[in-house]
mmCIF file of C-alpha atoms in Angstrom:
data_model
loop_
_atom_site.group_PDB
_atom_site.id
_atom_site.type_symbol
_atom_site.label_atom_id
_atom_site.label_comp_id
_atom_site.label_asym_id
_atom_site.label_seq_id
_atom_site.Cartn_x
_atom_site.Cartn_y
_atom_site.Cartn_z
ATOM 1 C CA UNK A 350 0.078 22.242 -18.275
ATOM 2 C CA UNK A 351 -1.799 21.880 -21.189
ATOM 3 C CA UNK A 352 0.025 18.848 -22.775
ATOM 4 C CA UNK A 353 -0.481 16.809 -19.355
ATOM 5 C CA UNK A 354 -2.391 13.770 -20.345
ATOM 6 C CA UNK A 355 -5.384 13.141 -18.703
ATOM 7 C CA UNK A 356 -6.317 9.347 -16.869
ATOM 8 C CA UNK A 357 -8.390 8.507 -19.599
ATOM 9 C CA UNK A 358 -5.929 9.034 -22.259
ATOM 10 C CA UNK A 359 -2.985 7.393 -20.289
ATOM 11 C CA UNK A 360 -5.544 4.284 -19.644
ATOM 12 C CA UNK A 361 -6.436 4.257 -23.254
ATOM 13 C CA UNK A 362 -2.761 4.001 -23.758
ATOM 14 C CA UNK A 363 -1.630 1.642 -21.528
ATOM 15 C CA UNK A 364 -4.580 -0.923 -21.601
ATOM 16 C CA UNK A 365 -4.904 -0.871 -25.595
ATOM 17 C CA UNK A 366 -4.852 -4.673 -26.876
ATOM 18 C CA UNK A 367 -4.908 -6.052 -23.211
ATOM 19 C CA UNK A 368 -7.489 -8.525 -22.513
ATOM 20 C CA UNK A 369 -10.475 -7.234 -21.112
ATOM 21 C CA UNK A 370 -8.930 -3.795 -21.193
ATOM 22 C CA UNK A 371 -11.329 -1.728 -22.033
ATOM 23 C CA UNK A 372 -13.533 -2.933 -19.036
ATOM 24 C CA UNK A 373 -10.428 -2.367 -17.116
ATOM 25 C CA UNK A 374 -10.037 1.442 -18.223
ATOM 26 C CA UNK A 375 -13.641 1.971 -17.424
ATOM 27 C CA UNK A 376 -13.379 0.632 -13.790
ATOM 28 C CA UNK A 377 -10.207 2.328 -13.100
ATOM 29 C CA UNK A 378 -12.155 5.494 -14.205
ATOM 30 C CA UNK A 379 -14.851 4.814 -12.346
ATOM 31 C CA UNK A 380 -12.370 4.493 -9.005
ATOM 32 C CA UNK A 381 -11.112 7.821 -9.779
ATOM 33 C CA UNK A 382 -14.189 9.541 -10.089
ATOM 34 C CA UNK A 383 -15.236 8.185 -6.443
ATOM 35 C CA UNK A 384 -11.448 9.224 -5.257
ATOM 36 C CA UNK A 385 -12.057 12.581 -6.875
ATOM 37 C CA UNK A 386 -15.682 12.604 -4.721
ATOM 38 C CA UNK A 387 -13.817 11.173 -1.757
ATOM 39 C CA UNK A 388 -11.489 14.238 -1.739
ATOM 40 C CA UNK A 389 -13.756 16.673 -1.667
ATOM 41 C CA UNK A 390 -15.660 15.780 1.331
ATOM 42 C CA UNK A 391 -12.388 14.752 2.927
ATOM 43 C CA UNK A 392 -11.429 18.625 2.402
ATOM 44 C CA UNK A 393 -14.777 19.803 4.103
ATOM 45 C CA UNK A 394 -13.092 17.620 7.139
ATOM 46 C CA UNK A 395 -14.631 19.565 10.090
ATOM 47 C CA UNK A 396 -17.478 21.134 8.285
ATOM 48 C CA UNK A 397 -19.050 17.828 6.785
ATOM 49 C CA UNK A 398 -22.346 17.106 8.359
ATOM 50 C CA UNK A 399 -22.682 14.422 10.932
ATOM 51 C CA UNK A 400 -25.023 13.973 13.634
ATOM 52 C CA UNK A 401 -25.204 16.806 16.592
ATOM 53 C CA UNK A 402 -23.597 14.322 19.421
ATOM 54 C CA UNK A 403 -20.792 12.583 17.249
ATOM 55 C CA UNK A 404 -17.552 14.745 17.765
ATOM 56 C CA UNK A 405 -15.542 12.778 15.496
ATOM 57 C CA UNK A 406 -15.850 12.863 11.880
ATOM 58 C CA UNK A 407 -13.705 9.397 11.379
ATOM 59 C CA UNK A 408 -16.878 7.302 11.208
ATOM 60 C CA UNK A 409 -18.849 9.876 9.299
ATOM 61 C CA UNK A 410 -15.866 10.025 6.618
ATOM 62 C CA UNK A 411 -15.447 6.020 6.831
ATOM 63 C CA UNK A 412 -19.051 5.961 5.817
ATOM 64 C CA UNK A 413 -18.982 8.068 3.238
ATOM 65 C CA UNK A 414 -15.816 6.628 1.509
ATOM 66 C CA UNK A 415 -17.848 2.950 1.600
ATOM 67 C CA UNK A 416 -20.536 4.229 0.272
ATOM 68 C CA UNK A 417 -18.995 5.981 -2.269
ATOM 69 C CA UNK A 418 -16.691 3.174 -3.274
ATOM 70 C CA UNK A 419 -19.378 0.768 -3.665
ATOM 71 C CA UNK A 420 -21.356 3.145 -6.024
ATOM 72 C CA UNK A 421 -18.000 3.477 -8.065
ATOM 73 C CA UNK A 422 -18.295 -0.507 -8.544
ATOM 74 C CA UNK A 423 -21.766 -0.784 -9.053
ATOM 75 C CA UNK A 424 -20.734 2.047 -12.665
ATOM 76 C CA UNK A 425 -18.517 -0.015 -13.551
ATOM 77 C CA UNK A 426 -18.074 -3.809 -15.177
ATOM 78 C CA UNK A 427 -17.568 -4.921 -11.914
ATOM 79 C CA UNK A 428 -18.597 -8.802 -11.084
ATOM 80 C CA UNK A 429 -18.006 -8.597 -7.371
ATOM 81 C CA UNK A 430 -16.738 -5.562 -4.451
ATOM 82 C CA UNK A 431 -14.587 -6.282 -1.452
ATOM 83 C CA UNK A 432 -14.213 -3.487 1.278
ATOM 84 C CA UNK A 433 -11.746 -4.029 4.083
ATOM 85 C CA UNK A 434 -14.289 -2.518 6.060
ATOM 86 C CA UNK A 435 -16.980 -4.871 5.330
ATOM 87 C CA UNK A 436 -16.673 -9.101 6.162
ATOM 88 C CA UNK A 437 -18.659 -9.985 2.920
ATOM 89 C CA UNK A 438 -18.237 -9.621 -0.335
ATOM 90 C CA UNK A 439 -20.884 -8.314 -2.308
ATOM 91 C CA UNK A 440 -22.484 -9.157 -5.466
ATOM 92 C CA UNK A 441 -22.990 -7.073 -7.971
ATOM 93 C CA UNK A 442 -22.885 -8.693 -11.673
ATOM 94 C CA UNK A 443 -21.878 -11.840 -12.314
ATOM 95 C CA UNK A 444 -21.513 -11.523 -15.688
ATOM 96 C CA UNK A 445 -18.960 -8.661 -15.575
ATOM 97 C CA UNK A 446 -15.461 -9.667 -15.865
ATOM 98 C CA UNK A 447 -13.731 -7.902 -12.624
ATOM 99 C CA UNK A 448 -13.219 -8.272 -9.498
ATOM 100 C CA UNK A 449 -12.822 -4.815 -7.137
ATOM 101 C CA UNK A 450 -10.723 -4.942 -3.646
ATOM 102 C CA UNK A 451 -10.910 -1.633 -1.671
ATOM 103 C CA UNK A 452 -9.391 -0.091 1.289
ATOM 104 C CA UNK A 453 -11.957 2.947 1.015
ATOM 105 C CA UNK A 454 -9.889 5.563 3.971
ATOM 106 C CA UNK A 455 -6.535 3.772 4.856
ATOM 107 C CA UNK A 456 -4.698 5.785 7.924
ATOM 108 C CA UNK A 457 -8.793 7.083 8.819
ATOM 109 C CA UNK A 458 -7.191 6.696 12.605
ATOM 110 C CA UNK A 459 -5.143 9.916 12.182
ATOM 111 C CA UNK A 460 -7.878 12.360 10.687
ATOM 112 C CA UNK A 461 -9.201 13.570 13.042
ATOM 113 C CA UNK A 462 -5.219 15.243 13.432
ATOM 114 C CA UNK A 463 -5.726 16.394 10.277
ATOM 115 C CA UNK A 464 -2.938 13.706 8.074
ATOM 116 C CA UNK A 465 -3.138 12.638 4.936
ATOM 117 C CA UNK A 466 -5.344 9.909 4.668
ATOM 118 C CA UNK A 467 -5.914 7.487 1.282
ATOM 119 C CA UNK A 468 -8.156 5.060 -0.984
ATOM 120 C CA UNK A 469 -6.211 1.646 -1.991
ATOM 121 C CA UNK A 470 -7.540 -0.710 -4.745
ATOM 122 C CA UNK A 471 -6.977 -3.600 -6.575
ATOM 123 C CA UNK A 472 -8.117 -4.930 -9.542
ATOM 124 C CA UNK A 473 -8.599 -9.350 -10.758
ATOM 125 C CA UNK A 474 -10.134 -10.978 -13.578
ATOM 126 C CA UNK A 475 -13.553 -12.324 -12.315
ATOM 127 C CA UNK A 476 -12.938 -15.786 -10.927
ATOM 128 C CA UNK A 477 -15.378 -18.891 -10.695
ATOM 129 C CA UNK A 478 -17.130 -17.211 -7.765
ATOM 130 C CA UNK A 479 -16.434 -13.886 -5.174
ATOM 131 C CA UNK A 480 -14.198 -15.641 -3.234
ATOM 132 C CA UNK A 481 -12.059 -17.129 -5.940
ATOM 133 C CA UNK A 482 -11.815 -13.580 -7.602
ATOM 134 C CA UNK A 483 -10.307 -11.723 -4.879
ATOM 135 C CA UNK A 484 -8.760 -14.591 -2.158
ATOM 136 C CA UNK A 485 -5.675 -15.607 -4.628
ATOM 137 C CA UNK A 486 -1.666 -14.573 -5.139
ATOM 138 C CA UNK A 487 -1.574 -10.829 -5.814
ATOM 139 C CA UNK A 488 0.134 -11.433 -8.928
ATOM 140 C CA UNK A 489 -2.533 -12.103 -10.523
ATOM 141 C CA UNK A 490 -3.920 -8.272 -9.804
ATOM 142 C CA UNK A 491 -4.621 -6.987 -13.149
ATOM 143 C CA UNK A 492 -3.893 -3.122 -12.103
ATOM 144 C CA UNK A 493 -3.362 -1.954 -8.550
ATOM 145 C CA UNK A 494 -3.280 1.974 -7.484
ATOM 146 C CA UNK A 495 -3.535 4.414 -4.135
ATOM 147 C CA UNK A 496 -5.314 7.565 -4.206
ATOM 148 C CA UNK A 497 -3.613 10.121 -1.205
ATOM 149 C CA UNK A 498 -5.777 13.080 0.342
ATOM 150 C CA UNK A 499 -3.142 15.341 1.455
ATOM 151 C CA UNK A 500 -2.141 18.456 0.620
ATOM 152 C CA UNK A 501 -2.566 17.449 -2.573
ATOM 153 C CA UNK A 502 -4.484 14.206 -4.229
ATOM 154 C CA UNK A 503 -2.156 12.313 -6.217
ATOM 155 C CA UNK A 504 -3.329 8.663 -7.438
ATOM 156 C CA UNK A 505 -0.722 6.431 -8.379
ATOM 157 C CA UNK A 506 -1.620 3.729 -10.580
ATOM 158 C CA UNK A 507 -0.289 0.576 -12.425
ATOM 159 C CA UNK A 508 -1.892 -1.681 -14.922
ATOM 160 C CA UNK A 509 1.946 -4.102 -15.006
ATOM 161 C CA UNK A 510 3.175 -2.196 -17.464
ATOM 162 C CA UNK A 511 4.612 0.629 -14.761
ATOM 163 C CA UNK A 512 3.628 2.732 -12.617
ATOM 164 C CA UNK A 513 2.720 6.616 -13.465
ATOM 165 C CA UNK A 514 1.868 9.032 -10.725
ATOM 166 C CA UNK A 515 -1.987 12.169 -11.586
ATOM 167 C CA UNK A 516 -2.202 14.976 -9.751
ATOM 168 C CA UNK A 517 -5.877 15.741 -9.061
ATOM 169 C CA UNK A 518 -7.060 19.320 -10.752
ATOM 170 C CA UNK A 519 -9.648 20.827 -8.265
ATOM 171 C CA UNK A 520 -11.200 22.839 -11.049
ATOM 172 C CA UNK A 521 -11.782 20.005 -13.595
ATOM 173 C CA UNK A 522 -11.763 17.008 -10.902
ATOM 174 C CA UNK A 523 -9.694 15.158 -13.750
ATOM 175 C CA UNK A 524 -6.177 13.583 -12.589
ATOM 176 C CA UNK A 525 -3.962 14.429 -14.770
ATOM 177 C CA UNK A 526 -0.608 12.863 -15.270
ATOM 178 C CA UNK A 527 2.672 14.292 -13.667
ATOM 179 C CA UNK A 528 4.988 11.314 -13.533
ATOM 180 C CA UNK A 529 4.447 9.287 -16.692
ATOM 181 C CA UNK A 530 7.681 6.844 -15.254
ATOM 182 C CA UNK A 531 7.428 6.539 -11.706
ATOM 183 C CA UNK A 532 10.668 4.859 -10.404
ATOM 184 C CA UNK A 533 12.008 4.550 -6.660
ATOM 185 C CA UNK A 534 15.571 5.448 -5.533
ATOM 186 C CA UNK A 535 18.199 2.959 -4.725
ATOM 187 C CA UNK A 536 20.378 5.416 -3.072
ATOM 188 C CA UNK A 537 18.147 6.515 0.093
ATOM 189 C CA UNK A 538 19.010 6.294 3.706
ATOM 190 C CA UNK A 539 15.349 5.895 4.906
ATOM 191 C CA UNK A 540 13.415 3.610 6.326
ATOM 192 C CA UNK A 541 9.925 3.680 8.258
ATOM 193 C CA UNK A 542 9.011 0.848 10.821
ATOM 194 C CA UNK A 543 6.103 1.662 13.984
ATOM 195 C CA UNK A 544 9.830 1.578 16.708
ATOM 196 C CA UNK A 545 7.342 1.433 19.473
ATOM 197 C CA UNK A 546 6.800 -2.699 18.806
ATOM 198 C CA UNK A 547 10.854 -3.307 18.733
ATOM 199 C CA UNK A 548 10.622 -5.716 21.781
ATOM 200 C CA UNK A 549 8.359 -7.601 19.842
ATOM 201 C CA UNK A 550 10.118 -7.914 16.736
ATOM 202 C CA UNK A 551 11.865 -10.691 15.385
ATOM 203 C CA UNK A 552 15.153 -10.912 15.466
ATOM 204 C CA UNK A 553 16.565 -10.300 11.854
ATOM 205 C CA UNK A 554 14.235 -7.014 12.232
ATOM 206 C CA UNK A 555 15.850 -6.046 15.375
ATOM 207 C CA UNK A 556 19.364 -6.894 14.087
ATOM 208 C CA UNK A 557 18.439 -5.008 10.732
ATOM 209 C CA UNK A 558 17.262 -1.634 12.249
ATOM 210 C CA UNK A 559 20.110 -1.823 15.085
ATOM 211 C CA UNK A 560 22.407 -1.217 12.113
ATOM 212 C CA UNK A 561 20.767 1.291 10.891
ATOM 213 C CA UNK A 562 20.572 2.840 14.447
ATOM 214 C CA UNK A 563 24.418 2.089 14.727
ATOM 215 C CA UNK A 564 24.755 4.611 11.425
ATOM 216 C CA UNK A 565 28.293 5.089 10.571
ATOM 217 C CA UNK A 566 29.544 3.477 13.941
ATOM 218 C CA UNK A 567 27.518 0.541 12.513
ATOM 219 C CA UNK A 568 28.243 -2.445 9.484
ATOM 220 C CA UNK A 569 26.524 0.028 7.398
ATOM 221 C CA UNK A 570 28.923 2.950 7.364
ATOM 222 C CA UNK A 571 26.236 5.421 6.914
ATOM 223 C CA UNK A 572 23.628 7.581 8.816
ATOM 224 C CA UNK A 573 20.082 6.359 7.962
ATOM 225 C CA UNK A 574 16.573 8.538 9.069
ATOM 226 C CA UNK A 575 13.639 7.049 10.687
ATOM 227 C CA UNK A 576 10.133 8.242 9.679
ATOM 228 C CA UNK A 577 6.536 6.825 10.597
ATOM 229 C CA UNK A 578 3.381 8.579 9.677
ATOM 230 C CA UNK A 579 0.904 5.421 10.330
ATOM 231 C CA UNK A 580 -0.626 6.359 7.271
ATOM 232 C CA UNK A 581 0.334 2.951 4.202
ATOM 233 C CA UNK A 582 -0.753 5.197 1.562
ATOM 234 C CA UNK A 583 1.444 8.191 2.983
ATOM 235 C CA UNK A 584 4.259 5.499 3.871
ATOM 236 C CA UNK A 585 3.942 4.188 0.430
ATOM 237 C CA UNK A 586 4.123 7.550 -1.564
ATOM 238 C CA UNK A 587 6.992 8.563 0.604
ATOM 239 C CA UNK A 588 9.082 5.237 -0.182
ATOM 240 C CA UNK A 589 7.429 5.108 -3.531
ATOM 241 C CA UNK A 590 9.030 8.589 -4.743
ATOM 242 C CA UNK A 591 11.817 9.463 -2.449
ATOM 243 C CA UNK A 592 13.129 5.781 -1.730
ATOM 244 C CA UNK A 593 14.224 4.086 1.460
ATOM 245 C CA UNK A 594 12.617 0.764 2.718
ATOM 246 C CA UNK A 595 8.964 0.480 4.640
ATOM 247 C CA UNK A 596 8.676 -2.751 7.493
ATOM 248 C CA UNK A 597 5.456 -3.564 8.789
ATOM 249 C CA UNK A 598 6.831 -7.401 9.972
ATOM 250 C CA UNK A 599 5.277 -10.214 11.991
ATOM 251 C CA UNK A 600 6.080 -9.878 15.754
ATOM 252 C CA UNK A 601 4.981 -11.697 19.029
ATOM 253 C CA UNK A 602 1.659 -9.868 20.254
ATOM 254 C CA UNK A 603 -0.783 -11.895 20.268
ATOM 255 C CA UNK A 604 -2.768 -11.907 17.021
ATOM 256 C CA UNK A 605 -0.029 -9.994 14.864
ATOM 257 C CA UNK A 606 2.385 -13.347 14.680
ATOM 258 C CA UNK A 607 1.247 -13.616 11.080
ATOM 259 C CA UNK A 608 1.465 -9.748 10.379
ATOM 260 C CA UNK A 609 -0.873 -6.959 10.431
ATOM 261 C CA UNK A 610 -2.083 -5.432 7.598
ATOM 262 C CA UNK A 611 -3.874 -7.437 5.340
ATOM 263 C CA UNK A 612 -3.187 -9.203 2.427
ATOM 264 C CA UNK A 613 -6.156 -8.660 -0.047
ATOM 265 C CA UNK A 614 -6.520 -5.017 0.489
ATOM 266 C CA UNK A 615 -3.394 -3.620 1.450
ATOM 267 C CA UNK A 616 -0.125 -6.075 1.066
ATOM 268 C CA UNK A 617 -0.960 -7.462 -2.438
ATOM 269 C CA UNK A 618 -1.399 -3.918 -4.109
ATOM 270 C CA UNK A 619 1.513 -1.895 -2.699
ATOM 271 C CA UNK A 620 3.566 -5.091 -3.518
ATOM 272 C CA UNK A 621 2.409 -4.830 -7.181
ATOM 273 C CA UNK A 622 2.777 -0.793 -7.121
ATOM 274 C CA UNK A 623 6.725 -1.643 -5.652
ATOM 275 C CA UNK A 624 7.637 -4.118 -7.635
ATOM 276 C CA UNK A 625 6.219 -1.721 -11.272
ATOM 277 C CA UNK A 626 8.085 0.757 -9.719
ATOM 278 C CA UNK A 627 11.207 -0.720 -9.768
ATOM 279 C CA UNK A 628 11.537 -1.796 -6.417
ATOM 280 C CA UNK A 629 10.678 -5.587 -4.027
ATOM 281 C CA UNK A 630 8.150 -6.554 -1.635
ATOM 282 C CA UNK A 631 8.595 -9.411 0.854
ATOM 283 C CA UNK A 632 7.198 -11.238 3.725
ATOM 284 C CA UNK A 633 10.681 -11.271 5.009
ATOM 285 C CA UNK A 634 11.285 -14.233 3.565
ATOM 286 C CA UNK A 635 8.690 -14.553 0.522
ATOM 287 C CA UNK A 636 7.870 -12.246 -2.420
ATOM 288 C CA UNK A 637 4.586 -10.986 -1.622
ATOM 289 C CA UNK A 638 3.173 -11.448 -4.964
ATOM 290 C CA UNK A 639 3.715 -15.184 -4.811
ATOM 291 C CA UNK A 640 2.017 -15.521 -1.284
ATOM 292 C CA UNK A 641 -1.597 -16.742 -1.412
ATOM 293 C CA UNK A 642 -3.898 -15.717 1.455
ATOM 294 C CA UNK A 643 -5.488 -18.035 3.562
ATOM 295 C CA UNK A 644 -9.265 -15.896 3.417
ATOM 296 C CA UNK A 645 -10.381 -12.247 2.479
ATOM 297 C CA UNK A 646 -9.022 -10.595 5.462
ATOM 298 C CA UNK A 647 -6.094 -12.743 6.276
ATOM 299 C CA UNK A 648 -3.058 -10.761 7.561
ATOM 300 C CA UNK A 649 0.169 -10.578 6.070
ATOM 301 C CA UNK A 650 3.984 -9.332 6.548
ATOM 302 C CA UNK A 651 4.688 -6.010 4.530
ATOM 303 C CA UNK A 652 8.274 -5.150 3.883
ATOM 304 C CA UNK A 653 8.324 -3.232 0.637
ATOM 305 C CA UNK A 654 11.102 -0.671 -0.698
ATOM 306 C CA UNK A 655 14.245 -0.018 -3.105
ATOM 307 C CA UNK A 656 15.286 -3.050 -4.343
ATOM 308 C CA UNK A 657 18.371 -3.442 -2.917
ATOM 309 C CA UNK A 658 17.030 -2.752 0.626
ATOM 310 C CA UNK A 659 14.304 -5.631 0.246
ATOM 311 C CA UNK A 660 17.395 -7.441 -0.778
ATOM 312 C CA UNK A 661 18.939 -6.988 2.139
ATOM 313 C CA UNK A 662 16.469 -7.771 4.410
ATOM 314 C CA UNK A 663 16.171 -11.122 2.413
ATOM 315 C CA UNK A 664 19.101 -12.012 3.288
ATOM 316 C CA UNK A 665 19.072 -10.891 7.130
ATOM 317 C CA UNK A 666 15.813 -13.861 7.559
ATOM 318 C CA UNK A 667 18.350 -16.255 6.076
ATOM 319 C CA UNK A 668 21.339 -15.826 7.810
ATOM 320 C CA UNK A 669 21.256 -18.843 10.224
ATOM 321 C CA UNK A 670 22.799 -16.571 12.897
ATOM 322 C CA UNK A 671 19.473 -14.870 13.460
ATOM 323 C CA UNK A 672 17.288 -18.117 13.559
ATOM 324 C CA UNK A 673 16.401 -19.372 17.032
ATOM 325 C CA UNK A 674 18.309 -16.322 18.771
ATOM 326 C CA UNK A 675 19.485 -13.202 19.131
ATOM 327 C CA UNK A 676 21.604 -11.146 16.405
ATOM 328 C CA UNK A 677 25.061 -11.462 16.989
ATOM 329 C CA UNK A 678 27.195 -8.445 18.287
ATOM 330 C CA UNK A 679 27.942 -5.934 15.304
ATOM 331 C CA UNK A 680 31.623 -6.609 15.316
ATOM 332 C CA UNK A 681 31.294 -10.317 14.902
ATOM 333 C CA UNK A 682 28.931 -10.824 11.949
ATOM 334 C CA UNK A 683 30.202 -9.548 8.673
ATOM 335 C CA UNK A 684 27.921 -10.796 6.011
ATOM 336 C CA UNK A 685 26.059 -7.330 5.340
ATOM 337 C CA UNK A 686 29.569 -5.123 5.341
ATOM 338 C CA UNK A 687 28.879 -3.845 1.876
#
């Protein structure tokens, strides 16, 4: 459509009078134009080149999207550039005034089967040095976004003043916007959890999704759907647009009692995206936002949805019936009969 605004116009918008704004626009640019690279090879999938004896083209594409990440950051007023993929942080101005977190190709696991994959970033003021820039509460981001490689590329992007979905035009390589207001349901009867850890869960998760099992036998009255794609970004664009409530909670296996995904790359961004969007993002029991990580790839709790759903689930890890024990039978507790 030719009255579709284009990034740059929408960021010209949205970050006019903001401090350090314009250095802002220019990096979020800069992001897209890798994304928009990033696509294109991801579209090649089984014809990109890669050595004669590697069958996969996971690490091939990995490499590529951390390479051409990095040169996005190095074009841009960007003081220092975290990967998820990489332990260190790297240098790369000091006197620029951001700070660049990347998850270069989130759900890389499943592309080799051909599902959408994604690029997830996050965006600080430059801090007294790289660690203080990026290791601190997420909501502090100055502008958080996803980029999703599927049958489409869509980036969805917030600077805190909403959230706005851009379709990616193939011919141009400009995103162009297609949801100036992107808001997330309340009314859905979704919600995507991995059900193969159940065992391991704790128990206000357990208790929560045997509700929703229970449907409209159940305290909830209603039939709910289950849906898992082990993809965040595909996860979050799902629960993002159509509504519903995403879990990716603490459980007992060893080395996942403090969560999973991690907090720098992947929990403080979709936390800022939810919350712009209309929705909540918890721990369980803590706002995400307000959670400060212990180092750059310390892993956190990610339960992140319609408001009223995060709600919910709030209030499940307070109920005292679930601490210590098991949930009570379905016909005894009556707290969440609404």
């Amino acid at each position: 459509m030719a009255n579709q605004q284009t990034l740059a116009e929408w960021l010209a918008g949205q970050t006019a009078g903001m401090p350090q704004g314009e250095a802002l626009a220019e990096t979020i640019r800069s992001v897209a134009d890798g994304a928009a690279r990033l696509s294109a090879v991801i579209t090649r999938g089984p014809l990109i080149e890669r050595p004669a004896d590697q069958r996969s083209i996971r690490g091939v594409m990995e490499e590529q999207a951390n390479a051409i990440l990095l040169e996005a950051a190095q074009a841009a007023p960007v003081a220092y550039f975290a990967s998820e993929d990489r332990e260190e942080i790297a240098t790369l101005d000091e006197s620029a005034p951001l700070a660049l977190a990347v998850e270069p190709l989130d759900g890389s696991s499943n592309i080799n089967a051909n599902v959408s994959t994604g690029t997830i970033f996050s965006i600080y003021p430059r801090g007294a040095d790289a660690e203080a820039s990026l290791v601190r509460p997420g909501r502090e981001q100055m502008a958080a976004g996803y980029v999703m490689y599927g049958p489409h590329t869509m980036l969805v992007l917030t600077v805190g003043r909403g959230a706005a979905a851009f379709g990616l035009d193939t011919e141009t390589r400009e995103f162009l916007c297609v949801v100036p207001e992107l808001r997330t349901p309340e009314d859905a009867s979704m919600y995507a959890i991995n059900a193969a850890n159940y065992r391991h869960w704790e128990p206000p998760i357990r208790a929560y999704i045997d509700d929703c099992v229970e449907g409209k036998s159940g305290p909830r009255d209603k039939d709910f759907k289950m849906r898992w794609v082990a993809s965040l970004v595909a996860e979050t664009h799902r629960i993002l647009t159509q509504g519903g409530v995403f879990l990716y909670p603490r459980d007992a296996r060893p080395g996942h009692e403090r969560g999973t995904l991690r907090q720098v790359f992947d929990a403080n961004p979709i936390a800022m995206l939810a919350e712009q969007c209309g929705g909540g993002a918890t721990t369980g029991a803590s706002r995400i936002l307000d959670t400060v990580p212990d180092g750059l790839q310390s892993r956190s709790p990610l339960i992140f949805g319609s408001a009223r759903k995060v709600e919910r689930l709030r209030r499940y890890h307070e109920d005292p019936d679930f601490i210590g024990g098991e949930a009570p039978l379905f016909g005894v507790r009556g707290l969440f009969r609404s």
